[in-house]
C-alpha atoms as a printed R data frame, in Angstrom:
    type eleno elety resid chain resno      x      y      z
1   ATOM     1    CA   UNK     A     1  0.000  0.000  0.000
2   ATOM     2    CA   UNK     A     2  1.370  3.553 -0.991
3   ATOM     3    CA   UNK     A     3  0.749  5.977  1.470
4   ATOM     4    CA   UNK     A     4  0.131  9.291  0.827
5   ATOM     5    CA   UNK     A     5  2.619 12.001  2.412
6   ATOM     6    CA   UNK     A     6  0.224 13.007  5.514
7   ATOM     7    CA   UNK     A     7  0.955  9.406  6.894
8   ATOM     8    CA   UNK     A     8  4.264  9.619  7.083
9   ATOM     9    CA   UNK     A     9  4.376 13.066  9.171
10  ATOM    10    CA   UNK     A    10  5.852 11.291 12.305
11  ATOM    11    CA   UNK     A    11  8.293  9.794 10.822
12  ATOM    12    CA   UNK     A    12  9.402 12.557  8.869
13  ATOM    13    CA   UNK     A    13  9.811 14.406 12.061
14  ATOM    14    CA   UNK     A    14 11.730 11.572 13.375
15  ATOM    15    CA   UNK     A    15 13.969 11.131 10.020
16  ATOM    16    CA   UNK     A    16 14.808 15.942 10.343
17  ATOM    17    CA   UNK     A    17 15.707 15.234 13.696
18  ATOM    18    CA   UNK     A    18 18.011 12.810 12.919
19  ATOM    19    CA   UNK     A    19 19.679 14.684 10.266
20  ATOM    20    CA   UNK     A    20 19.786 17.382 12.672
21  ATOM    21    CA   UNK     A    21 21.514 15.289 15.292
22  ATOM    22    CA   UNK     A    22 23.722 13.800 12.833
23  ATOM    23    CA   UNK     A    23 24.903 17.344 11.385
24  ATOM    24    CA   UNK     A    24 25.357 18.173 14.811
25  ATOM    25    CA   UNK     A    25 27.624 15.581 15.828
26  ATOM    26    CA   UNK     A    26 29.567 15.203 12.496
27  ATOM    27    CA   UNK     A    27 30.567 18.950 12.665
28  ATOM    28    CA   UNK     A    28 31.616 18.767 16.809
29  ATOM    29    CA   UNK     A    29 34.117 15.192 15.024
30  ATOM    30    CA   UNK     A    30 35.449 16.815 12.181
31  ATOM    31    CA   UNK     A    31 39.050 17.830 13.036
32  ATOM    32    CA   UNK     A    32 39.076 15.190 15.705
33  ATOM    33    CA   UNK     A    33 41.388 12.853 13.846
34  ATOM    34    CA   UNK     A    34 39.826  9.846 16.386
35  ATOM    35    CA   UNK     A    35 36.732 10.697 15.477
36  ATOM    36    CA   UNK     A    36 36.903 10.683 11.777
37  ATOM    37    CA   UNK     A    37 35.027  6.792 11.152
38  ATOM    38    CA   UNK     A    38 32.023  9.169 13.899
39  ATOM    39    CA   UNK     A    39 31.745 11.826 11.316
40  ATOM    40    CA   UNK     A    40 31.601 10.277  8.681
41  ATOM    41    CA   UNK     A    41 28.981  7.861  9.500
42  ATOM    42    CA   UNK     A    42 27.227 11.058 10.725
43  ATOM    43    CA   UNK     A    43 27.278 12.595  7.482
44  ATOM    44    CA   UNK     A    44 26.406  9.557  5.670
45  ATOM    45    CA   UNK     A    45 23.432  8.668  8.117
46  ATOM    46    CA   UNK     A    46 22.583 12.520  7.937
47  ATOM    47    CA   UNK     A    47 22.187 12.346  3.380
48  ATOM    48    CA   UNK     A    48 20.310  9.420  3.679
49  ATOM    49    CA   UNK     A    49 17.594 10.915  6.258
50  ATOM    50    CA   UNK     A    50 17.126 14.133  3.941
51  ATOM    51    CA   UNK     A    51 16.776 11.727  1.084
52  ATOM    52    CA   UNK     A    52 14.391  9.331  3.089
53  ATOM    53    CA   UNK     A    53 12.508 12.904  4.077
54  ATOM    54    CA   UNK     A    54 12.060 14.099  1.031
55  ATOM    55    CA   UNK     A    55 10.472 10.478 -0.505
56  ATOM    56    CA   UNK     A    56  8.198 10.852  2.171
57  ATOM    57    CA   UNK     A    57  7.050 14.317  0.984
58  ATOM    58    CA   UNK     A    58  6.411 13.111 -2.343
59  ATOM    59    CA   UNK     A    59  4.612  9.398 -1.702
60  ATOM    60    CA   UNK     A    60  7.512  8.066 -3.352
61  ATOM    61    CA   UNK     A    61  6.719  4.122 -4.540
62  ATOM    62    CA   UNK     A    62 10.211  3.571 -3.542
63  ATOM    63    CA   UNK     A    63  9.961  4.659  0.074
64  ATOM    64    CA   UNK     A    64  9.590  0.909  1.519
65  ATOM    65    CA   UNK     A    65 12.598  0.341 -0.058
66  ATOM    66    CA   UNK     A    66 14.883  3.288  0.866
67  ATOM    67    CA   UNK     A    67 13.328  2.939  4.788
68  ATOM    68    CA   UNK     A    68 14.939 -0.488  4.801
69  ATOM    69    CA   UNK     A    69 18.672  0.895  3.857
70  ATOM    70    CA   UNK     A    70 17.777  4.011  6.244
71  ATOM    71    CA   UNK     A    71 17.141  1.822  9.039
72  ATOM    72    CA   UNK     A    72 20.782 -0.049  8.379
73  ATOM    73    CA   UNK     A    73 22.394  3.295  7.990
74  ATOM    74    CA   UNK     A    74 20.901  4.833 11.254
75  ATOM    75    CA   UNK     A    75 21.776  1.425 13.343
76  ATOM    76    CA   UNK     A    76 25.015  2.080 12.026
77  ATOM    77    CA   UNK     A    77 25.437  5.109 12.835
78  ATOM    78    CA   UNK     A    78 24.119  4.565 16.952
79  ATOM    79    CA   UNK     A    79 26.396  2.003 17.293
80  ATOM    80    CA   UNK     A    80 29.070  4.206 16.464
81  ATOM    81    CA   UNK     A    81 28.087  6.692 17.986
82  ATOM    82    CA   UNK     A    82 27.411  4.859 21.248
83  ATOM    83    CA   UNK     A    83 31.061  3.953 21.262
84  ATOM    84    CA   UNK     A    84 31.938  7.103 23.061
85  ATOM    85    CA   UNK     A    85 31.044  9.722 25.698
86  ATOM    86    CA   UNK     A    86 30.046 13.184 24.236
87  ATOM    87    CA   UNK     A    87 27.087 14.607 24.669
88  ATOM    88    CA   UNK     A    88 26.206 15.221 20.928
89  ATOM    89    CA   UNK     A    89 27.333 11.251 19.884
90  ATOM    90    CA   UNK     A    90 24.987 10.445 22.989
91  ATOM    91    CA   UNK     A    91 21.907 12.395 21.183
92  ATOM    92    CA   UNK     A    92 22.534 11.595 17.868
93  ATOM    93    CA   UNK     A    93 22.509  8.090 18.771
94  ATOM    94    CA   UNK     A    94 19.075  8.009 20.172
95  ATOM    95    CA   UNK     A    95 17.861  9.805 17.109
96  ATOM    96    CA   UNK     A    96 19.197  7.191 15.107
97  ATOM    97    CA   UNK     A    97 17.443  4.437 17.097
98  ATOM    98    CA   UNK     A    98 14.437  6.367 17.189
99  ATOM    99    CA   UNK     A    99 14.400  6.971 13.381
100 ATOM   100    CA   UNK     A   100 15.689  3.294 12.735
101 ATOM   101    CA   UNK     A   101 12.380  2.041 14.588
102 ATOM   102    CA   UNK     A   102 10.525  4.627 12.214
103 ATOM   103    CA   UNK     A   103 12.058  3.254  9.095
104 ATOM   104    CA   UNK     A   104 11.255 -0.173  9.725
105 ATOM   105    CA   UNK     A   105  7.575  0.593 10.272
106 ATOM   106    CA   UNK     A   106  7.401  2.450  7.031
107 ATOM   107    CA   UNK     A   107  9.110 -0.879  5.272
108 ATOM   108    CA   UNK     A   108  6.642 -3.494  6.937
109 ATOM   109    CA   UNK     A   109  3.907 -0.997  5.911
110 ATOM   110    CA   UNK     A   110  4.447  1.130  2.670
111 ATOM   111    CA   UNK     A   111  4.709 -1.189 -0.230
């Protein structure tokens, strides 16, 4: 079933405040040459939420399929994040988790 863009207004919150997060944290890593694997996840995890964002805007037929990479990307990126003891890696991990649980109820719904 395709939803239409309305439907997905939670989890589009979920998937901006992610980015957010991840923006966040990759710019406080950046220049921290033991943090470099962090911020670049970040970054990575950050693209793909925009992307998955703006699908979700449009009713994309492809959305099931991108929230299934998303929810990789954003596991990902908690787990590295939770590796360490920063505030921002502490948010921006729970915003991935958060968003990862949003992305897989998109895939098991949106088809």
């Amino acid at each position: 079933m395709l939803l239409n863009h309305e439907e997905y207004q939670s989890s589009f919150d979920k998937s901006m405040k992610c980015m957010v997060e991840c923006e966040h944290c990759a710019e406080a890593c950046i220049g921290e040459p033991e943090m470099i694997k962090c911020a670049r996840t970040c970054l990575d995890c950050a693209e793909i939420c925009r992307t998955a964002a703006t699908f979700m805007v449009r009713g994309s037929y492809f959305v099931s399929h991108l929230s299934r990479a998303c929810a990789d990307i954003c596991e990902a990126c908690a787990q590295e994040c939770e590796q360490y003891e920063m505030e921002h890696c502490k948010k921006c991990a729970q915003a991935c988790r958060t968003s990862a649980d949003a992305y897989r109820q998109i895939a098991s719904v949106a088809k």
